[in-house]
Amino acid sequence: MRITIVGNFGCGNLGDEAILSGLKTLILKKHRGAEITVLGKGKLLPIGLRSFLKSLVQWRLWSQPLHALKEADYVIIGGGGLFTDEESRRGTVLWTLHGIVAHFMGRKVLCLGVSIGKMGWLSTQLAKVLFRRALSVVVRDKKSLDRSLAWGIDAALAPDLALANDVQLESSEVNTASEKYVVINLREFKNYNEKMIQLFVQLADFLVADFGYKIVFLPLSTDAHSDSYILNKILIQMKHSEKAEVDDEKDTIYEIVNLMCGAELVISMRLHGSIFSILAEVPVLPIAYMDKVKNFWSGEQLKVTPLSVESITLEVLKKDVLEHLNSRERMQRNMRDYKKELAVRFDPVTRPIL
């Protein structure tokens, strides 16, 4: 069996790489001998201006992805927040094009583990065209499911594909022996400004001064919007910078999850920072900078409420941090119970792959 996976891979975003790894895990558990080809950065159809001009003299930029689509028994579009105009309108066009081309080649197209965010008229129509021609559509949050059903798409719901990664946690004895710390991940976003920097400078100093915690700033992306830039800006402005560090050496799911496993709390702006905390079984305070963060948590049984960047204040941050620290054991139990149900909840992802 040959399967081609199309998505936002190879761009330095550890969340997307975790999605790919989780999807491969699910496929290979059901079909051990499956041949998997990945179309990500540098391997997708060249529809961008620069890549298109380059393709005029390098035909392989067209022939290689077309061959990968044509030779596949199944073409999977996913997963993650692929269908939204919040960061770029180009994305929906790109993913739809691959799916439609594969469909007209007679391939079985699956849209798996995706979410649907805010889109304009054109992107909405393109997404509808793709979903109506797909053999299966599986979304990762309730709002995306409701939107799909409103379009007349018989979609199914499953957890984010990153949660399919089977990460072995280090023993609690190792973690409790280390210095107590809080993991913080932030990223640049549309309305990011200096006020937001100062807010987290004050929060980090508060956690050091009042609790004695070490602060581990954790970048989860090395792409054009590298997290390290904003995290280093916070670090150098802290009064207690000697009790903080930017750990930019963790570049695998195993390393990230086990770093979080020993933390008292994870505060994350990136969606997959908070998803990794589920794998690590550590309380998380998500910061919602896009609808996909709010939508993911709104339908999850863990009952975690993200803070919106539009209304965040230092007082609100402190209050929520204290509440999460005080309910740490309860949240950990909830996460363990949630993880036990994951195997069954992923069934819609692999069911159509015969």
CSV table of N, CA, C and O in Angstrom, one decimal, residues 277-349:
chain,number,residue,atom,x,y,z
A,277,SER,N,1.6,19.1,26.5
A,277,SER,CA,1.5,19.0,28.0
A,277,SER,C,0.5,17.9,28.4
A,277,SER,O,0.6,17.3,29.4
A,278,ILE,N,-0.4,17.6,27.5
A,278,ILE,CA,-1.3,16.4,27.7
A,278,ILE,C,-0.5,15.1,27.7
A,278,ILE,O,-0.7,14.3,28.6
A,279,LEU,N,0.4,15.0,26.7
A,279,LEU,CA,1.2,13.8,26.6
A,279,LEU,C,2.1,13.7,27.9
A,279,LEU,O,2.4,12.6,28.4
A,280,ALA,N,2.5,14.9,28.4
A,280,ALA,CA,3.4,14.9,29.6
A,280,ALA,C,2.6,14.8,30.9
A,280,ALA,O,3.2,14.7,31.9
A,281,GLU,N,1.3,14.9,30.8
A,281,GLU,CA,0.4,14.9,32.0
A,281,GLU,C,0.8,16.0,33.0
A,281,GLU,O,0.9,15.7,34.2
A,282,VAL,N,0.9,17.2,32.5
A,282,VAL,CA,1.2,18.4,33.3
A,282,VAL,C,0.2,19.4,33.0
A,282,VAL,O,-0.2,19.7,31.9
A,283,PRO,N,-0.3,20.1,34.1
A,283,PRO,CA,-1.3,21.2,33.9
A,283,PRO,C,-0.8,22.2,32.9
A,283,PRO,O,0.4,22.6,32.9
A,284,VAL,N,-1.8,22.8,32.1
A,284,VAL,CA,-1.4,23.7,31.1
A,284,VAL,C,-2.3,24.9,31.1
A,284,VAL,O,-3.5,24.8,31.4
A,285,LEU,N,-1.8,26.1,30.9
A,285,LEU,CA,-2.5,27.3,30.7
A,285,LEU,C,-2.3,27.8,29.3
A,285,LEU,O,-1.3,28.4,28.9
A,286,PRO,N,-3.3,27.5,28.4
A,286,PRO,CA,-3.1,27.9,27.0
A,286,PRO,C,-3.4,29.4,26.8
A,286,PRO,O,-4.3,29.9,27.4
A,287,ILE,N,-2.6,30.0,25.9
A,287,ILE,CA,-2.9,31.4,25.5
A,287,ILE,C,-3.4,31.4,24.1
A,287,ILE,O,-2.7,31.0,23.2
A,288,ALA,N,-4.6,31.8,23.9
A,288,ALA,CA,-5.3,31.8,22.6
A,288,ALA,C,-5.0,33.0,21.8
A,288,ALA,O,-5.5,34.1,22.1
A,289,TYR,N,-4.2,32.8,20.7
A,289,TYR,CA,-3.9,33.9,19.8
A,289,TYR,C,-4.6,33.8,18.5
A,289,TYR,O,-4.7,34.7,17.7
A,290,MET,N,-5.2,32.6,18.2
A,290,MET,CA,-6.0,32.3,17.0
A,290,MET,C,-7.2,31.4,17.4
A,290,MET,O,-7.2,30.8,18.5
A,291,ASP,N,-8.2,31.4,16.6
A,291,ASP,CA,-9.4,30.6,16.9
A,291,ASP,C,-9.1,29.1,17.0
A,291,ASP,O,-9.8,28.5,17.8
A,292,LYS,N,-8.0,28.6,16.4
A,292,LYS,CA,-7.8,27.2,16.5
A,292,LYS,C,-7.5,26.8,17.9
A,292,LYS,O,-7.7,25.6,18.3
A,293,VAL,N,-6.9,27.7,18.7
A,293,VAL,CA,-6.6,27.3,20.1
A,293,VAL,C,-7.8,27.3,20.9
A,293,VAL,O,-8.1,26.3,21.6
A,294,LYS,N,-8.7,28.3,20.7
A,294,LYS,CA,-10.0,28.3,21.4
A,294,LYS,C,-10.8,27.1,21.0
A,294,LYS,O,-11.5,26.4,21.9
A,295,ASN,N,-10.9,26.8,19.7
A,295,ASN,CA,-11.7,25.8,19.2
A,295,ASN,C,-11.3,24.4,19.7
A,295,ASN,O,-12.1,23.5,20.0
A,296,PHE,N,-10.0,24.2,19.8
A,296,PHE,CA,-9.5,22.9,20.2
A,296,PHE,C,-9.9,22.6,21.6
A,296,PHE,O,-10.4,21.5,21.9
A,297,TRP,N,-9.8,23.6,22.5
A,297,TRP,CA,-10.1,23.3,23.9
A,297,TRP,C,-11.6,23.4,24.2
A,297,TRP,O,-12.0,22.9,25.2
A,298,SER,N,-12.3,24.1,23.4
A,298,SER,CA,-13.8,24.3,23.7
A,298,SER,C,-14.5,23.0,23.7
A,298,SER,O,-15.5,22.8,24.5
A,299,GLY,N,-14.1,22.0,23.0
A,299,GLY,CA,-14.8,20.7,22.9
A,299,GLY,C,-14.2,19.6,23.6
A,299,GLY,O,-14.7,18.5,23.6
A,300,GLU,N,-13.0,19.8,24.3
A,300,GLU,CA,-12.3,18.8,25.0
A,300,GLU,C,-12.8,18.5,26.4
A,300,GLU,O,-13.2,19.5,27.1
A,301,GLN,N,-12.9,17.3,26.8
A,301,GLN,CA,-13.4,16.9,28.1
A,301,GLN,C,-12.5,17.3,29.2
A,301,GLN,O,-12.8,17.2,30.4
A,302,LEU,N,-11.3,17.8,28.9
A,302,LEU,CA,-10.3,18.2,30.0
A,302,LEU,C,-10.7,19.5,30.7
A,302,LEU,O,-10.2,19.8,31.7
A,303,LYS,N,-11.7,20.2,30.1
A,303,LYS,CA,-12.2,21.4,30.7
A,303,LYS,C,-11.1,22.4,31.0
A,303,LYS,O,-11.1,23.0,32.1
A,304,VAL,N,-10.2,22.7,30.0
A,304,VAL,CA,-9.2,23.7,30.1
A,304,VAL,C,-9.7,24.9,29.3
A,304,VAL,O,-10.1,24.8,28.2
A,305,THR,N,-9.6,26.1,30.0
A,305,THR,CA,-10.1,27.3,29.3
A,305,THR,C,-8.9,28.2,29.0
A,305,THR,O,-8.2,28.7,29.9
A,306,PRO,N,-8.6,28.4,27.7
A,306,PRO,CA,-7.5,29.3,27.3
A,306,PRO,C,-7.8,30.7,27.6
A,306,PRO,O,-8.9,31.2,27.6
A,307,LEU,N,-6.7,31.5,27.9
A,307,LEU,CA,-6.8,32.9,28.0
A,307,LEU,C,-6.7,33.6,26.6
A,307,LEU,O,-5.8,33.2,25.9
A,308,SER,N,-7.5,34.5,26.3
A,308,SER,CA,-7.4,35.2,25.0
A,308,SER,C,-6.4,36.4,25.1
A,308,SER,O,-6.4,37.1,26.1
A,309,VAL,N,-5.6,36.5,24.1
A,309,VAL,CA,-4.6,37.6,24.1
A,309,VAL,C,-5.2,39.0,24.1
A,309,VAL,O,-4.6,39.9,24.5
A,310,GLU,N,-6.5,39.0,23.6
A,310,GLU,CA,-7.1,40.3,23.5
A,310,GLU,C,-7.5,40.9,24.9
A,310,GLU,O,-7.6,42.1,25.1
A,311,SER,N,-7.7,40.0,25.9
A,311,SER,CA,-8.2,40.5,27.2
A,311,SER,C,-7.2,40.1,28.3
A,311,SER,O,-7.6,40.3,29.5
A,312,ILE,N,-6.0,39.7,28.0
A,312,ILE,CA,-5.1,39.2,29.0
A,312,ILE,C,-4.5,40.4,29.8
A,312,ILE,O,-4.2,41.4,29.2
A,313,THR,N,-4.4,40.3,31.1
A,313,THR,CA,-3.7,41.2,32.0
A,313,THR,C,-2.8,40.5,33.0
A,313,THR,O,-3.0,39.2,33.1
A,314,LEU,N,-2.0,41.2,33.7
A,314,LEU,CA,-1.1,40.5,34.6
A,314,LEU,C,-1.9,39.9,35.8
A,314,LEU,O,-1.6,38.8,36.2
A,315,GLU,N,-2.9,40.6,36.2
A,315,GLU,CA,-3.8,40.1,37.3
A,315,GLU,C,-4.5,38.8,36.9
A,315,GLU,O,-4.5,37.9,37.7
A,316,VAL,N,-5.0,38.8,35.7
A,316,VAL,CA,-5.7,37.6,35.2
A,316,VAL,C,-4.7,36.4,35.1
A,316,VAL,O,-5.0,35.3,35.5
A,317,LEU,N,-3.5,36.7,34.6
A,317,LEU,CA,-2.5,35.7,34.4
A,317,LEU,C,-2.1,35.1,35.8
A,317,LEU,O,-2.0,33.9,36.0
A,318,LYS,N,-1.9,36.0,36.8
A,318,LYS,CA,-1.5,35.5,38.1
A,318,LYS,C,-2.6,34.6,38.7
A,318,LYS,O,-2.3,33.6,39.3
A,319,LYS,N,-3.8,35.1,38.6
A,319,LYS,CA,-5.0,34.4,39.1
A,319,LYS,C,-5.1,33.0,38.5
A,319,LYS,O,-5.2,32.0,39.2
A,320,ASP,N,-5.0,32.9,37.2
A,320,ASP,CA,-5.1,31.6,36.5
A,320,ASP,C,-3.9,30.7,36.8
A,320,ASP,O,-4.1,29.5,37.0
A,321,VAL,N,-2.7,31.3,36.9
A,321,VAL,CA,-1.5,30.4,37.3
A,321,VAL,C,-1.7,29.8,38.7
A,321,VAL,O,-1.5,28.6,38.9
A,322,LEU,N,-2.2,30.6,39.6
A,322,LEU,CA,-2.4,30.1,41.0
A,322,LEU,C,-3.5,29.0,41.0
A,322,LEU,O,-3.3,28.0,41.7
A,323,GLU,N,-4.6,29.2,40.2
A,323,GLU,CA,-5.6,28.2,40.2
A,323,GLU,C,-5.1,26.9,39.6
A,323,GLU,O,-5.4,25.8,40.1
A,324,HIS,N,-4.3,27.0,38.6
A,324,HIS,CA,-3.7,25.8,37.9
A,324,HIS,C,-2.8,25.1,38.9
A,324,HIS,O,-2.8,23.8,38.9
A,325,LEU,N,-1.9,25.8,39.6
A,325,LEU,CA,-1.0,25.2,40.5
A,325,LEU,C,-1.7,24.5,41.7
A,325,LEU,O,-1.4,23.4,42.1
A,326,ASN,N,-2.8,25.1,42.1
A,326,ASN,CA,-3.6,24.6,43.2
A,326,ASN,C,-4.4,23.3,42.8
A,326,ASN,O,-4.7,22.5,43.7
A,327,SER,N,-4.7,23.2,41.5
A,327,SER,CA,-5.5,22.1,41.1
A,327,SER,C,-4.6,21.1,40.3
A,327,SER,O,-5.1,20.3,39.4
A,328,ARG,N,-3.3,21.1,40.5
A,328,ARG,CA,-2.4,20.3,39.7
A,328,ARG,C,-2.7,18.8,39.7
A,328,ARG,O,-2.7,18.2,38.6
A,329,GLU,N,-2.9,18.3,40.9
A,329,GLU,CA,-3.2,16.8,40.9
A,329,GLU,C,-4.4,16.4,40.2
A,329,GLU,O,-4.5,15.4,39.5
A,330,ARG,N,-5.5,17.2,40.3
A,330,ARG,CA,-6.7,16.9,39.6
A,330,ARG,C,-6.6,17.0,38.1
A,330,ARG,O,-7.1,16.1,37.4
A,331,MET,N,-5.8,18.0,37.7
A,331,MET,CA,-5.6,18.1,36.2
A,331,MET,C,-4.8,17.0,35.7
A,331,MET,O,-5.0,16.5,34.6
A,332,GLN,N,-3.8,16.5,36.5
A,332,GLN,CA,-3.0,15.4,36.0
A,332,GLN,C,-3.8,14.1,35.9
A,332,GLN,O,-3.7,13.3,35.0
A,333,ARG,N,-4.7,13.9,36.9
A,333,ARG,CA,-5.6,12.7,36.8
A,333,ARG,C,-6.5,12.8,35.6
A,333,ARG,O,-6.7,11.8,34.9
A,334,ASN,N,-7.0,14.0,35.3
A,334,ASN,CA,-7.9,14.1,34.1
A,334,ASN,C,-7.1,13.8,32.8
A,334,ASN,O,-7.6,13.2,31.9
A,335,MET,N,-5.9,14.2,32.8
A,335,MET,CA,-5.0,14.0,31.6
A,335,MET,C,-4.7,12.5,31.4
A,335,MET,O,-4.8,12.0,30.3
A,336,ARG,N,-4.5,11.8,32.5
A,336,ARG,CA,-4.2,10.4,32.4
A,336,ARG,C,-5.5,9.6,32.0
A,336,ARG,O,-5.4,8.7,31.1
A,337,ASP,N,-6.6,10.0,32.5
A,337,ASP,CA,-7.9,9.4,32.1
A,337,ASP,C,-8.1,9.7,30.6
A,337,ASP,O,-8.6,8.8,29.8
A,338,TYR,N,-7.9,10.9,30.2
A,338,TYR,CA,-8.1,11.3,28.8
A,338,TYR,C,-7.2,10.4,27.8
A,338,TYR,O,-7.6,10.0,26.8
A,339,LYS,N,-5.9,10.3,28.2
A,339,LYS,CA,-5.0,9.5,27.4
A,339,LYS,C,-5.4,8.1,27.2
A,339,LYS,O,-5.2,7.4,26.2
A,340,LYS,N,-6.1,7.5,28.2
A,340,LYS,CA,-6.5,6.1,28.2
A,340,LYS,C,-7.5,5.9,27.1
A,340,LYS,O,-7.7,4.8,26.5
A,341,GLU,N,-8.3,6.9,26.7
A,341,GLU,CA,-9.3,6.8,25.7
A,341,GLU,C,-8.9,7.1,24.3
A,341,GLU,O,-9.7,7.0,23.4
A,342,LEU,N,-7.6,7.6,24.1
A,342,LEU,CA,-7.2,8.0,22.8
A,342,LEU,C,-7.3,7.0,21.7
A,342,LEU,O,-7.6,7.3,20.6
A,343,ALA,N,-6.8,5.7,22.1
A,343,ALA,CA,-6.8,4.7,21.0
A,343,ALA,C,-8.1,4.5,20.3
A,343,ALA,O,-8.2,4.4,19.1
A,344,VAL,N,-9.2,4.5,21.1
A,344,VAL,CA,-10.5,4.3,20.5
A,344,VAL,C,-11.0,5.6,19.8
A,344,VAL,O,-11.6,5.5,18.7
A,345,ARG,N,-10.6,6.7,20.3
A,345,ARG,CA,-11.0,8.0,19.6
A,345,ARG,C,-10.3,8.2,18.3
A,345,ARG,O,-10.8,9.0,17.5
A,346,PHE,N,-9.2,7.6,18.0
A,346,PHE,CA,-8.5,7.7,16.8
A,346,PHE,C,-9.1,6.8,15.7
A,346,PHE,O,-8.6,6.9,14.5
A,347,ASP,N,-10.0,6.0,16.0
A,347,ASP,CA,-10.6,5.0,15.0
A,347,ASP,C,-11.0,5.7,13.7
A,347,ASP,O,-10.8,5.1,12.6
A,348,PRO,N,-11.7,6.8,13.7
A,348,PRO,CA,-12.1,7.5,12.5
A,348,PRO,C,-11.0,7.8,11.5
A,348,PRO,O,-11.2,7.9,10.3
A,349,VAL,N,-9.8,8.0,12.1
A,349,VAL,CA,-8.6,8.4,11.2
A,349,VAL,C,-8.2,7.2,10.3
A,349,VAL,O,-8.0,7.4,9.1
